[in-house]
Amino acid sequence: MRKIALFSFVVSMGLCFCLLVGNVIAKNGAKTGDGSAASKLAVVLISSKIDNAENIAAAVDERAVKIVYDYREANLKLINLTIEEIVQWKGRKVDHLVIMCHGAPGNIHLGEKEIIDLNAVKMKRENWATLGKLLNTGARIDFFGSEIGWGTDGANLISAISNLTGVAVGASKNSAGNIHDANWKLEATTDLNPVNPPINFSQLMKTPIYF
């Protein structure tokens, strides 16, 4: 039985994990997949600040690792430590990292005290480089959240993250969700080879989501 420390994160990982006194316990410590292309590892991180975050988690592909994290405590360093634990548990690096959180043009609202803009990326370049080492060659990071990739600020932000992590990065130009003017598109990207996120968005049609 493998214990994965997720600090004070609120965790939802389907049948793989259960919440126990602030830690997550893997019910089966065996490695999944053999490292082949068919067993690519996707991780979906969902901010607890998003209304109906648990509904989004329920729509994530069962083969992906999904976490609804505590927005009040989250920061990039803790995200990295969590990804590192997942990599150790799964026995392979991450191929697709999806982060769903609030945002603004050129800003990622990762946590209550972790608002990431271009200057913050430069200040924490070592943390982004560390994240890059946990990602596979050809991996990508996608940010769903209000206008994160909008305009020059958004383009510069995802470009800087791509340069430091060494992987392609995509982001929303509009609000994310399925009501008002929101959508599930990632209009801003550093490459021309987007990958569909491991989320069944049609499952969310009856749940109003906007962030």
Coordinates of C-alpha atoms in Angstrom, one line a residue:
M1 CA 0.0 0.0 0.0
R2 CA 1.6 3.2 -1.2
K3 CA 1.0 6.5 0.7
I4 CA 1.1 9.7 -1.4
A5 CA 1.4 12.8 0.6
L6 CA -0.7 15.6 -0.8
F7 CA -0.4 18.0 2.1
S8 CA -3.7 19.7 2.8
F9 CA -5.0 19.2 -0.7
V10 CA -8.6 18.1 -1.1
V11 CA -8.4 15.0 -3.2
S12 CA -10.8 13.2 -5.5
M13 CA -9.2 10.3 -7.4
G14 CA -12.0 7.8 -8.1
L15 CA -11.3 4.2 -7.1
C16 CA -7.5 4.8 -7.0
F17 CA -7.4 6.8 -3.8
C18 CA -9.3 7.5 -0.6
L19 CA -8.8 10.5 1.7
L20 CA -7.4 9.7 5.1
V21 CA -6.2 12.2 7.7
G22 CA -4.8 14.6 5.2
N23 CA -3.0 11.9 3.2
V24 CA -4.0 9.9 0.2
I25 CA -3.6 6.1 0.3
A26 CA -3.3 4.1 -2.9
K27 CA -5.4 1.0 -2.6
N28 CA -3.1 -0.8 -5.0
G29 CA 0.5 0.1 -5.1
A30 CA 1.2 -1.7 -8.3
K31 CA 2.5 0.3 -11.3
T32 CA 0.0 0.8 -14.0
G33 CA 1.0 0.6 -17.7
D34 CA 4.2 -0.6 -19.2
G35 CA 5.6 2.8 -20.4
S36 CA 4.3 2.2 -24.0
A37 CA 2.5 4.9 -26.0
A38 CA -0.8 3.2 -25.1
S39 CA -0.3 3.9 -21.4
K40 CA 0.4 7.6 -21.5
L41 CA 0.0 9.3 -18.2
A42 CA -2.4 12.2 -17.9
V43 CA -2.9 14.3 -14.7
V44 CA -5.8 16.7 -14.2
L45 CA -5.6 19.2 -11.4
I46 CA -8.8 21.1 -10.6
S47 CA -9.0 24.1 -8.2
S48 CA -11.5 23.8 -5.4
K49 CA -12.5 27.4 -6.0
I50 CA -14.3 26.4 -9.2
D51 CA -18.0 25.9 -8.7
N52 CA -19.0 22.3 -9.4
A53 CA -15.3 21.2 -9.4
E54 CA -16.3 17.7 -8.3
N55 CA -18.6 17.4 -11.3
I56 CA -15.6 18.2 -13.5
A57 CA -13.6 15.5 -11.7
A58 CA -16.3 13.0 -12.3
A59 CA -16.0 13.6 -16.1
V60 CA -12.3 12.9 -16.2
D61 CA -11.2 9.7 -18.0
E62 CA -10.8 6.9 -15.4
R63 CA -7.3 6.2 -16.7
A64 CA -6.1 9.7 -15.8
V65 CA -5.1 10.8 -12.3
K66 CA -7.5 13.6 -11.1
I67 CA -7.1 15.8 -8.1
V68 CA -9.4 18.5 -6.8
Y69 CA -6.9 20.6 -4.9
D70 CA -7.4 23.1 -2.0
Y71 CA -7.1 26.5 -3.6
R72 CA -6.4 28.1 -0.2
E73 CA -3.1 26.2 0.2
A74 CA -1.9 25.6 -3.3
N75 CA 1.3 26.9 -4.8
L76 CA 3.7 25.8 -7.5
K77 CA 6.1 24.0 -5.1
L78 CA 3.4 21.9 -3.6
I79 CA 2.0 21.1 -7.1
N80 CA 5.5 19.9 -8.1
L81 CA 5.8 17.7 -5.0
T82 CA 2.4 16.2 -5.8
I83 CA 3.3 15.5 -9.4
E84 CA 6.6 13.9 -8.2
E85 CA 4.7 11.5 -6.0
I86 CA 2.4 10.6 -8.8
V87 CA 5.4 9.9 -11.1
Q88 CA 7.0 7.7 -8.5
W89 CA 3.7 5.8 -8.0
K90 CA 2.9 5.3 -11.7
G91 CA 6.6 4.6 -12.6
R92 CA 6.6 7.0 -15.5
K93 CA 6.7 10.7 -16.3
V94 CA 3.6 12.7 -17.1
D95 CA 2.5 13.1 -20.8
H96 CA -0.4 15.5 -20.4
L97 CA -0.9 17.9 -17.4
V98 CA -4.2 19.7 -17.3
I99 CA -4.7 22.5 -14.8
M100 CA -8.1 24.0 -14.3
C101 CA -8.3 27.2 -12.2
H102 CA -9.5 30.8 -12.3
G103 CA -7.4 33.3 -14.2
A104 CA -7.2 36.6 -16.0
P105 CA -5.3 37.8 -19.2
G106 CA -1.7 36.7 -18.6
N107 CA -2.5 35.5 -15.1
I108 CA -3.0 32.0 -13.6
H109 CA -4.8 32.0 -10.3
L110 CA -3.3 28.7 -9.1
G111 CA -3.9 29.4 -5.4
E112 CA -5.1 32.0 -3.0
K113 CA -1.6 33.3 -2.5
E114 CA -0.1 32.0 -5.9
I115 CA -1.1 34.3 -8.7
I116 CA 1.2 33.6 -11.6
D117 CA 2.1 36.2 -14.2
L118 CA 5.1 36.6 -16.4
N119 CA 7.2 38.2 -13.7
A120 CA 6.2 35.4 -11.3
V121 CA 7.3 32.8 -13.8
K122 CA 10.7 34.4 -14.1
M123 CA 11.0 34.7 -10.3
K124 CA 10.3 30.9 -10.0
R125 CA 12.1 29.7 -13.0
E126 CA 13.7 26.9 -11.0
N127 CA 10.3 25.6 -10.0
W128 CA 9.1 25.5 -13.6
A129 CA 12.3 23.8 -14.6
T130 CA 11.7 21.2 -11.9
L131 CA 8.2 20.6 -13.3
G132 CA 9.6 20.1 -16.7
K133 CA 11.8 17.3 -15.5
L134 CA 8.6 15.4 -14.4
L135 CA 7.2 15.6 -17.9
N136 CA 7.9 13.3 -20.8
T137 CA 9.4 14.3 -24.1
G138 CA 6.6 15.5 -26.2
A139 CA 4.4 16.2 -23.2
R140 CA 2.2 19.3 -22.9
I141 CA 0.6 21.5 -20.2
D142 CA -2.9 22.9 -20.7
F143 CA -4.4 25.7 -18.6
F144 CA -8.2 26.0 -18.6
G145 CA -9.3 29.3 -16.9
S146 CA -10.7 32.8 -17.7
E147 CA -8.7 34.4 -20.4
I148 CA -5.3 33.1 -19.2
G149 CA -3.9 33.0 -22.8
W150 CA -5.6 36.3 -23.9
G151 CA -3.6 39.0 -25.7
T152 CA 0.1 39.7 -25.6
D153 CA 0.3 39.1 -21.9
G154 CA -1.2 35.6 -22.3
A155 CA 1.0 34.7 -25.2
N156 CA 4.1 35.8 -23.4
L157 CA 3.0 33.9 -20.3
I158 CA 2.6 30.5 -21.9
S159 CA 5.7 31.0 -24.1
A160 CA 7.8 31.6 -20.9
I161 CA 6.3 28.5 -19.2
S162 CA 7.0 26.5 -22.4
N163 CA 10.6 27.6 -22.5
L164 CA 11.3 26.8 -18.9
T165 CA 9.5 23.4 -18.9
G166 CA 10.5 22.3 -22.4
V167 CA 7.0 21.3 -23.4
A168 CA 4.1 22.7 -25.4
V169 CA 1.6 24.9 -23.4
G170 CA -2.0 25.7 -24.2
A171 CA -4.4 28.1 -22.5
S172 CA -7.9 29.5 -22.7
K173 CA -8.4 32.9 -24.4
N174 CA -12.0 33.0 -23.2
S175 CA -13.7 31.9 -20.0
A176 CA -13.8 28.2 -19.5
G177 CA -17.0 26.3 -19.0
N178 CA -20.4 25.8 -20.8
I179 CA -22.6 28.8 -20.0
H180 CA -22.6 32.5 -21.1
D181 CA -19.7 33.1 -23.4
A182 CA -17.5 30.3 -22.0
N183 CA -16.2 27.2 -23.9
W184 CA -13.7 24.4 -23.5
K185 CA -11.4 25.6 -26.2
L186 CA -7.7 26.3 -25.8
E187 CA -7.2 29.0 -28.3
A188 CA -3.7 30.0 -27.2
T189 CA -1.0 27.5 -27.8
T190 CA 2.8 27.4 -28.3
D191 CA 2.5 24.6 -30.9
L192 CA 0.2 23.4 -33.7
N193 CA -0.3 19.9 -32.3
P194 CA -3.0 20.2 -29.5
V195 CA -4.1 17.1 -27.6
N196 CA -7.6 16.5 -26.5
P197 CA -7.8 16.6 -22.7
P198 CA -8.9 13.4 -20.9
I199 CA -12.3 14.9 -20.0
N200 CA -15.8 14.0 -21.3
F201 CA -17.2 17.5 -21.6
S202 CA -20.5 16.2 -23.0
Q203 CA -21.0 14.7 -19.5
L204 CA -21.1 18.2 -18.1
M205 CA -23.8 19.6 -20.4
K206 CA -26.4 19.7 -17.6
T207 CA -24.0 21.2 -15.0
P208 CA -23.5 25.0 -15.3
I209 CA -19.8 25.6 -15.2
Y210 CA -18.0 29.0 -15.6
F211 CA -14.6 30.0 -14.5

